[in-house]
Coordinates of C-alpha atoms in Angstrom, one line a residue:
M1 CA 133.6 75.0 75.4
K2 CA 131.1 77.5 74.8
I3 CA 130.3 79.2 77.9
L4 CA 131.8 83.0 77.5
R5 CA 128.3 84.4 77.4
H6 CA 126.9 82.8 79.9
L7 CA 127.9 85.0 81.8
A8 CA 127.1 88.7 80.9
S9 CA 130.2 87.5 78.0
I10 CA 132.8 86.9 81.7
A11 CA 133.2 83.0 81.8
V12 CA 134.8 82.4 85.2
F13 CA 137.3 79.3 85.7
A14 CA 138.8 78.6 89.0
L15 CA 142.2 77.0 90.1
A16 CA 141.8 75.0 93.2
G17 CA 144.7 72.7 95.2
W18 CA 146.8 72.4 92.4
P19 CA 149.6 71.2 92.2
G20 CA 150.2 69.5 95.9
A21 CA 148.2 68.2 97.9
A22 CA 144.6 68.3 98.3
P23 CA 142.3 67.4 102.0
A24 CA 140.6 63.9 100.9
Q25 CA 137.0 63.4 101.0
T26 CA 135.7 64.7 104.2
L27 CA 131.4 65.7 104.8
T28 CA 130.7 68.3 107.1
N29 CA 127.5 69.3 108.1
L30 CA 126.9 73.0 107.6
W31 CA 123.3 73.8 109.4
T32 CA 119.9 70.9 109.3
F33 CA 117.2 72.1 109.1
S34 CA 114.1 72.0 111.6
T35 CA 110.1 72.2 111.3
S36 CA 110.0 74.7 114.0
G37 CA 112.0 77.9 114.1
G38 CA 109.9 78.8 111.1
V39 CA 113.6 78.7 108.5
G40 CA 111.8 75.6 106.4
Y41 CA 112.8 72.7 105.5
F42 CA 113.3 70.3 103.0
P43 CA 116.0 72.0 100.5
F44 CA 114.7 70.1 96.8
A45 CA 116.7 72.9 94.8
S46 CA 120.3 73.0 96.0
I47 CA 122.2 76.3 96.5
I48 CA 124.0 78.9 94.7
Q49 CA 127.6 80.6 95.7
A50 CA 126.7 84.8 95.0
S51 CA 129.2 87.2 93.8
D52 CA 130.0 88.1 98.8
G53 CA 131.4 85.1 99.3
N54 CA 127.7 83.6 100.7
F55 CA 125.2 80.7 99.7
Y56 CA 121.7 81.0 98.2
G57 CA 118.8 78.9 98.7
T58 CA 115.3 78.2 98.5
L59 CA 113.0 75.7 100.7
G60 CA 109.9 73.7 99.7
S61 CA 108.2 74.1 102.8
G62 CA 108.0 75.6 106.6
G63 CA 108.8 79.4 106.7
A64 CA 106.3 81.5 108.5
G65 CA 103.4 80.4 105.8
N66 CA 104.5 76.7 105.7
D67 CA 105.0 77.7 102.0
G68 CA 108.5 77.8 102.3
S69 CA 111.7 80.2 101.9
V70 CA 114.7 81.8 100.9
F71 CA 117.7 82.0 102.9
R72 CA 121.7 82.6 103.4
I73 CA 124.3 80.6 104.8
T74 CA 127.6 82.0 105.0
P75 CA 130.4 78.9 103.5
T76 CA 130.7 78.1 107.4
G77 CA 127.7 77.7 108.1
S78 CA 125.8 80.6 109.7
L79 CA 121.9 80.9 108.1
T80 CA 119.4 83.8 107.7
N81 CA 116.3 82.9 106.0
L82 CA 115.9 85.9 103.8
H83 CA 112.0 85.6 102.6
S84 CA 108.7 83.0 104.0
F85 CA 106.3 82.6 100.7
T86 CA 102.7 82.8 102.1
G87 CA 100.9 81.9 99.2
S88 CA 99.7 84.7 97.1
D89 CA 103.2 85.3 96.3
G90 CA 104.7 81.6 95.8
A91 CA 104.6 78.6 97.3
I92 CA 106.7 75.4 97.6
S93 CA 110.3 76.8 95.4
S94 CA 111.8 73.3 94.0
G95 CA 114.5 75.2 91.9
Q96 CA 117.5 76.5 92.0
L97 CA 117.8 80.2 92.6
V98 CA 120.4 82.0 89.8
L99 CA 121.9 85.4 89.8
G100 CA 120.9 88.2 87.4
S101 CA 124.0 90.4 85.3
D102 CA 121.7 93.0 87.6
G103 CA 122.9 91.5 90.7
N104 CA 119.5 90.1 91.9
F105 CA 118.2 87.0 92.4
Y106 CA 115.8 84.8 89.9
G107 CA 113.6 81.9 90.8
T108 CA 109.9 80.2 90.0
T109 CA 108.1 78.9 93.2
G110 CA 105.5 75.5 92.6
Y111 CA 102.8 76.3 93.2
G112 CA 101.0 79.4 94.4
G113 CA 100.5 83.2 93.0
I114 CA 96.9 83.7 91.5
S115 CA 95.9 80.5 90.4
N116 CA 98.3 78.6 92.9
N117 CA 99.5 77.6 89.2
G118 CA 103.5 78.8 90.9
T119 CA 105.8 82.0 89.6
V120 CA 108.6 84.1 88.8
F121 CA 109.8 85.9 91.4
Q122 CA 112.6 88.6 92.2
M123 CA 114.5 89.0 95.3
T124 CA 116.7 91.1 95.9
P125 CA 120.5 90.2 97.9
S126 CA 118.7 92.0 100.8
G127 CA 115.5 89.5 100.7
T128 CA 112.9 92.7 99.0
L129 CA 110.8 89.5 97.0
T130 CA 109.3 90.7 93.8
N131 CA 106.6 88.2 92.0
L132 CA 107.2 89.0 88.3
H133 CA 104.5 86.3 87.0
S134 CA 101.8 84.7 87.9
F135 CA 101.0 81.1 86.3
I136 CA 97.4 81.0 84.5
G137 CA 97.8 77.7 83.2
S138 CA 97.1 78.0 79.6
D139 CA 100.5 79.7 79.7
G140 CA 102.4 76.8 81.7
S141 CA 102.2 75.1 85.8
G142 CA 104.1 73.7 88.2
P143 CA 107.7 75.6 87.4
A144 CA 110.0 72.6 89.0
A145 CA 113.3 73.7 87.3
G146 CA 115.0 77.5 87.6
L147 CA 115.9 79.9 84.9
V148 CA 119.1 80.5 83.3
E149 CA 119.6 84.6 81.8
G150 CA 119.9 85.0 78.2
S151 CA 121.8 87.1 76.5
D152 CA 119.3 89.5 75.9
G153 CA 119.0 89.8 79.2
S154 CA 115.8 87.9 80.0
F155 CA 115.3 84.6 81.7
Y156 CA 114.2 81.4 79.6
G157 CA 112.9 78.6 81.7
T158 CA 109.5 75.4 81.5
T159 CA 107.4 74.9 84.0
L160 CA 106.1 70.8 84.0
N161 CA 102.3 71.1 83.6
G162 CA 100.4 73.3 81.8
G163 CA 100.8 74.9 78.9
V164 CA 97.8 74.8 75.3
N165 CA 98.1 71.3 75.7
G166 CA 99.0 70.4 79.0
T167 CA 102.4 68.5 79.6
G168 CA 104.7 71.8 79.6
A169 CA 106.5 74.8 78.1
V170 CA 109.3 76.3 77.8
F171 CA 109.0 80.3 78.8
K172 CA 110.8 83.3 78.3
I173 CA 110.3 85.9 81.5
T174 CA 111.6 89.5 81.5
A175 CA 113.6 91.4 84.3
A176 CA 110.4 93.3 84.7
G177 CA 107.6 90.4 84.5
T178 CA 106.8 90.4 80.4
L179 CA 106.5 86.4 79.9
T180 CA 105.9 85.0 76.8
V181 CA 105.6 81.6 75.6
L182 CA 107.9 80.0 73.6
H183 CA 106.9 76.2 73.2
S184 CA 104.0 73.9 74.3
F185 CA 104.8 70.5 74.1
G186 CA 102.8 68.3 73.0
G187 CA 103.4 64.8 73.7
P188 CA 106.0 63.1 70.9
D189 CA 107.9 66.5 71.2
G190 CA 108.0 65.9 74.6
A191 CA 106.4 66.0 77.7
F192 CA 106.9 67.7 81.3
P193 CA 110.3 69.2 81.5
Y194 CA 110.9 68.8 85.1
A195 CA 114.3 70.3 84.1
G196 CA 115.8 74.0 83.5
L197 CA 118.2 74.9 80.5
L198 CA 121.4 76.0 79.3
M199 CA 122.2 78.6 76.8
D200 CA 125.2 77.1 75.0
G201 CA 127.3 80.3 72.5
D202 CA 125.6 80.9 69.8
G203 CA 122.2 81.8 72.0
N204 CA 120.5 78.7 71.7
F205 CA 119.0 76.7 74.5
Y206 CA 119.3 72.8 75.4
G207 CA 117.0 71.6 77.8
T208 CA 115.3 67.5 78.5
T209 CA 111.7 66.7 79.7
S210 CA 111.3 64.1 81.7
S211 CA 108.2 62.1 79.7
G212 CA 107.5 61.7 75.9
G213 CA 109.5 61.5 72.6
T214 CA 109.0 58.5 70.7
G215 CA 110.0 55.9 73.1
G216 CA 108.0 57.2 76.1
S217 CA 111.0 57.9 78.2
G218 CA 112.4 61.7 77.7
T219 CA 113.9 63.8 75.6
V220 CA 116.9 65.3 74.4
F221 CA 115.7 69.5 73.2
R222 CA 117.0 72.7 71.3
I223 CA 115.1 75.2 71.2
S224 CA 116.2 78.8 69.6
A225 CA 115.4 81.9 72.1
S226 CA 112.7 82.5 68.5
G227 CA 110.7 79.1 69.9
S228 CA 111.9 76.3 67.6
L229 CA 112.7 73.4 68.8
T230 CA 114.5 70.3 67.4
N231 CA 114.5 67.2 68.7
L232 CA 118.0 66.0 69.4
H233 CA 117.5 62.4 71.6
F234 CA 114.0 60.4 72.3
F235 CA 115.4 58.2 75.7
S236 CA 114.1 54.7 74.9
G237 CA 114.9 52.7 78.5
I238 CA 117.9 51.2 77.6
D239 CA 119.8 54.5 77.2
G240 CA 118.7 56.1 80.2
G241 CA 114.6 57.4 80.8
S242 CA 113.4 60.2 82.8
P243 CA 115.9 62.7 82.9
Q244 CA 114.6 65.0 85.7
A245 CA 118.2 67.2 85.5
E246 CA 119.1 70.5 83.1
L247 CA 122.1 69.1 80.6
A248 CA 126.1 70.9 81.5
E249 CA 128.4 71.9 79.1
G250 CA 131.5 69.9 79.9
T251 CA 135.5 72.1 78.0
D252 CA 135.3 70.0 75.0
G253 CA 132.1 71.8 73.8
N254 CA 129.5 68.7 74.6
F255 CA 126.6 68.0 76.8
Y256 CA 126.4 65.8 79.5
G257 CA 123.7 64.6 81.4
T258 CA 121.6 62.6 84.2
T259 CA 118.1 60.2 83.7
Y260 CA 116.6 59.0 86.9
F261 CA 115.2 55.9 85.2
G262 CA 116.9 53.4 83.1
G263 CA 120.1 51.8 82.0
A264 CA 121.7 48.7 82.3
V265 CA 119.7 48.1 85.6
G266 CA 117.4 51.0 85.5
S267 CA 119.2 52.6 88.4
G268 CA 119.5 55.6 86.2
T269 CA 123.0 56.3 84.2
V270 CA 125.4 60.0 82.7
F271 CA 125.4 59.9 79.1
Q272 CA 126.5 62.4 76.7
I273 CA 125.8 64.3 73.6
T274 CA 126.8 66.8 70.4
S275 CA 125.2 70.0 69.7
S276 CA 124.0 67.3 66.6
G277 CA 122.5 64.9 69.0
S278 CA 124.8 62.5 69.0
F279 CA 124.5 60.6 72.1
T280 CA 127.0 58.1 74.6
N281 CA 125.9 56.8 77.5
L282 CA 128.6 57.5 79.5
H283 CA 127.8 55.1 82.9
S284 CA 124.7 52.7 84.4
F285 CA 124.2 53.3 88.0
T286 CA 124.2 49.5 89.6
G287 CA 123.2 51.0 93.0
A288 CA 126.3 50.2 95.5
D289 CA 127.6 53.0 93.0
G290 CA 124.9 55.2 93.1
G291 CA 121.5 55.3 92.0
N292 CA 118.1 57.5 89.9
P293 CA 120.7 60.7 90.0
W294 CA 117.9 63.6 90.0
A295 CA 120.6 66.5 89.3
P296 CA 122.1 67.8 87.4
L297 CA 126.1 67.7 87.0
V298 CA 128.8 70.5 87.3
L299 CA 131.7 71.1 85.1
G300 CA 134.4 70.8 89.2
S301 CA 137.9 73.3 88.2
D302 CA 139.4 69.8 87.4
G303 CA 137.7 69.3 84.6
N304 CA 135.1 66.2 85.7
F305 CA 132.3 66.6 86.9
Y306 CA 130.1 66.3 89.5
G307 CA 126.8 65.0 90.8
T308 CA 125.0 63.2 93.5
S309 CA 122.2 60.4 93.5
Y310 CA 120.0 60.7 95.2
R311 CA 119.4 57.2 95.9
G312 CA 122.2 54.1 96.4
G313 CA 125.2 54.0 97.8
A314 CA 127.0 52.1 100.4
S315 CA 123.8 52.7 103.0
K316 CA 121.2 53.8 99.8
M317 CA 120.9 57.2 100.8
G318 CA 122.3 58.4 98.4
T319 CA 125.7 59.5 97.2
V320 CA 128.4 62.4 96.0
F321 CA 130.2 61.0 92.3
R322 CA 133.0 62.2 90.3
I323 CA 132.8 61.2 86.5
S324 CA 135.2 62.0 83.3
T325 CA 134.3 62.7 80.3
T326 CA 134.8 59.0 79.3
G327 CA 133.2 57.7 81.8
S328 CA 135.4 56.7 85.2
L329 CA 132.9 57.5 87.9
T330 CA 133.7 57.6 91.5
S331 CA 132.4 57.3 94.2
L332 CA 132.8 59.8 96.5
H333 CA 130.5 60.1 99.8
S334 CA 128.0 57.6 100.8
F335 CA 124.6 59.3 102.9
T336 CA 124.4 57.4 106.0
G337 CA 121.1 59.6 107.1
G338 CA 121.3 60.6 110.5
V339 CA 123.2 63.8 111.5
E340 CA 124.8 64.2 108.0
G341 CA 121.8 64.2 105.4
A342 CA 119.7 61.5 102.7
F343 CA 118.7 62.0 99.8
P344 CA 120.2 65.7 97.3
Q345 CA 118.0 66.1 95.6
G346 CA 119.9 68.8 94.0
P347 CA 123.1 69.6 93.0
V348 CA 126.6 69.6 94.7
V349 CA 128.5 73.1 93.3
Q350 CA 131.9 74.6 94.1
G351 CA 132.6 76.8 96.6
S352 CA 135.3 79.0 96.2
D353 CA 137.1 77.7 98.5
G354 CA 137.6 74.5 95.8
C355 CA 134.7 72.7 97.9
F356 CA 131.5 71.6 97.2
Y357 CA 128.8 72.1 98.4
G358 CA 125.0 70.5 98.4
A359 CA 122.1 70.0 100.6
T360 CA 120.1 66.9 101.4
V361 CA 116.1 66.4 101.0
F362 CA 116.3 64.8 105.2
G363 CA 118.1 63.4 107.7
G364 CA 120.0 65.4 109.6
T365 CA 118.7 65.3 113.6
N366 CA 115.2 66.6 112.8
N367 CA 115.1 64.3 109.1
V368 CA 114.6 67.2 107.0
G369 CA 117.2 68.2 105.1
T370 CA 121.2 69.4 105.8
V371 CA 123.3 72.1 103.8
F372 CA 127.3 70.4 103.8
R373 CA 130.5 70.5 102.7
L374 CA 132.1 68.3 101.4
S375 CA 136.1 68.4 100.7
V376 CA 136.5 66.4 98.4
T377 CA 141.0 65.8 96.7
L378 CA 141.1 67.2 93.0
S379 CA 143.6 66.2 89.9
P380 CA 145.2 68.6 87.2
P381 CA 143.5 68.5 84.0
A382 CA 145.6 66.4 82.5
N383 CA 146.8 66.7 78.6
Q384 CA 143.4 68.2 77.6
V385 CA 142.2 69.7 74.3
S386 CA 141.0 72.5 76.3
G387 CA 140.2 73.9 79.4
L388 CA 143.2 74.6 82.3
Q389 CA 146.2 73.2 82.3
F390 CA 150.1 73.7 83.7
F391 CA 152.7 74.0 81.9
T392 CA 156.2 74.8 82.6
V393 CA 158.8 76.3 79.6
F394 CA 162.4 77.1 80.6
G395 CA 161.4 76.4 84.4
T396 CA 159.0 78.8 84.5
T397 CA 155.0 77.5 85.6
G398 CA 152.4 79.3 83.8
M399 CA 148.7 77.9 83.1
A400 CA 146.9 78.2 79.5
V401 CA 143.6 78.0 79.0
Q402 CA 142.2 77.2 75.0
I403 CA 138.5 78.4 74.4
P404 CA 136.6 79.1 71.0
S405 CA 136.7 82.9 69.2
V406 CA 135.1 84.6 66.7
A407 CA 137.6 86.3 64.4
G408 CA 137.3 90.6 65.1
E409 CA 136.9 90.0 68.9
T410 CA 139.6 90.6 71.7
Y411 CA 139.8 88.7 74.7
Q412 CA 141.4 89.5 78.8
L413 CA 142.0 86.8 80.1
Q414 CA 141.6 87.9 84.1
Y415 CA 143.0 86.4 88.0
S416 CA 141.6 87.3 91.3
A417 CA 143.0 85.3 94.3
S418 CA 139.2 84.9 95.8
M419 CA 135.2 85.1 93.4
V420 CA 134.7 87.0 96.3
S421 CA 137.6 89.6 95.3
A422 CA 136.6 93.1 92.3
N423 CA 140.2 93.2 91.4
W424 CA 140.3 91.5 88.8
I425 CA 144.3 91.4 88.1
D426 CA 145.4 91.4 83.4
T427 CA 147.1 88.9 82.7
G428 CA 149.7 89.6 79.6
E429 CA 147.9 92.1 76.9
P430 CA 144.9 91.7 75.0
T431 CA 144.8 89.1 72.3
L432 CA 142.4 90.0 69.3
S433 CA 141.1 86.8 67.6
I434 CA 141.5 85.6 64.3
G435 CA 138.7 83.5 65.0
G436 CA 139.0 78.9 66.3
P437 CA 140.4 77.9 68.8
L438 CA 142.2 80.7 71.3
I439 CA 145.1 79.5 73.9
L440 CA 145.3 82.8 76.5
T441 CA 147.9 82.2 78.4
D442 CA 149.5 83.3 82.6
F443 CA 153.2 82.8 83.4
M444 CA 153.5 82.3 86.9
T445 CA 156.4 82.9 89.0
A446 CA 155.4 81.3 91.9
V447 CA 152.2 78.9 92.3
P448 CA 149.5 80.0 93.9
S449 CA 147.2 77.5 96.3
Q450 CA 144.3 78.8 94.8
R451 CA 143.5 81.6 91.5
F452 CA 140.5 82.6 89.4
Y453 CA 140.3 83.2 86.2
R454 CA 137.7 85.1 83.7
V455 CA 137.5 85.9 79.5
V456 CA 136.5 89.9 79.6
I457 CA 134.8 89.7 75.8
T458 CA 135.6 92.6 73.9
P459 CA 133.0 92.7 71.0

């Protein structure tokens, strides 16, 4: 689990609803978008939860300028339009926002800007937007995914098109707007990266391309912060094809992803890949259990991955599913259209209440998208080598978390009852690492219904 340096050297773990009964799978419609009213519609990307407890997202159309917008929605469904794109500052955003370490949001638009090739923008939580960069083609065009913040404070991303060869690029941009093209795809090394990047604990980035490679069906690659690219896997179709989504990192240190096409019946797959490129196809969708997953997986607080499929399910309008690291898949919800929505393109995210939140591109009373909350029965991770695990010693209950560590660094486990809370509490004394796996513990006088963990690292 190499996520310690992804969030300014802070890793956050959630413990929600363990042990004891948790809510059954119940979907609640929080918001139905409309073509009128000036808010916007078509949420191509999903939402993220910020430290204020609210969710933030982008819309691909509508708004005051009909070029899409950025919105905020509370967990109870109160929505505010924060910014409407006008074209010159961007248009048609399909990427998920990222909350920077400076407290601002960063994102991309696929169109608009000076040359209508898309933009990178910064936005304050109150909605003040700054256009950081307008793509011109040679430096990339049409970014379809969000950004990831590197350990150097810069943001890294991909463009679907453009670059030297016109088949997409990887770029770095500072918070001040200085952009550097790190790699231009040429076809054999991949083409048309629809997905964004994932950073590991060593500062390298992992991503996928939706096309290209030796099999023509896309690739998985690793790229350094300086732009050195290594292809880890070439899809051939039977093992998956046309990955559209970012990778996710598991508690075992492996990477997990989805492909939109390919697999046993051509309806997409879920796969696992190691940092050295060892590839395993975990699941091939059949249609009945979902199909054509567009979105990345999200690691839940129970150690399983949660995701959406754009199609398939009982009504063929998409699903929410859970899958273990060994490939055991459970369909949690099949969308039926109408009020609850249809065709989720973005991922679900786990909120501070343990529920999963997401959006559908279509459906709702106006058929232009919804925001939903899904309550899911969670199970504690059983006998995990790493991650969170309950234990009892001489009648005392505790929580143990195993993490990778670096010799000479000091690790302090902290907890809080809410992600919104600024009052993180130390559990025991800080631990000086001698290197390798490190187990940190939290002894409890009573088992809480919810507790969040983070590890603060001191070099």
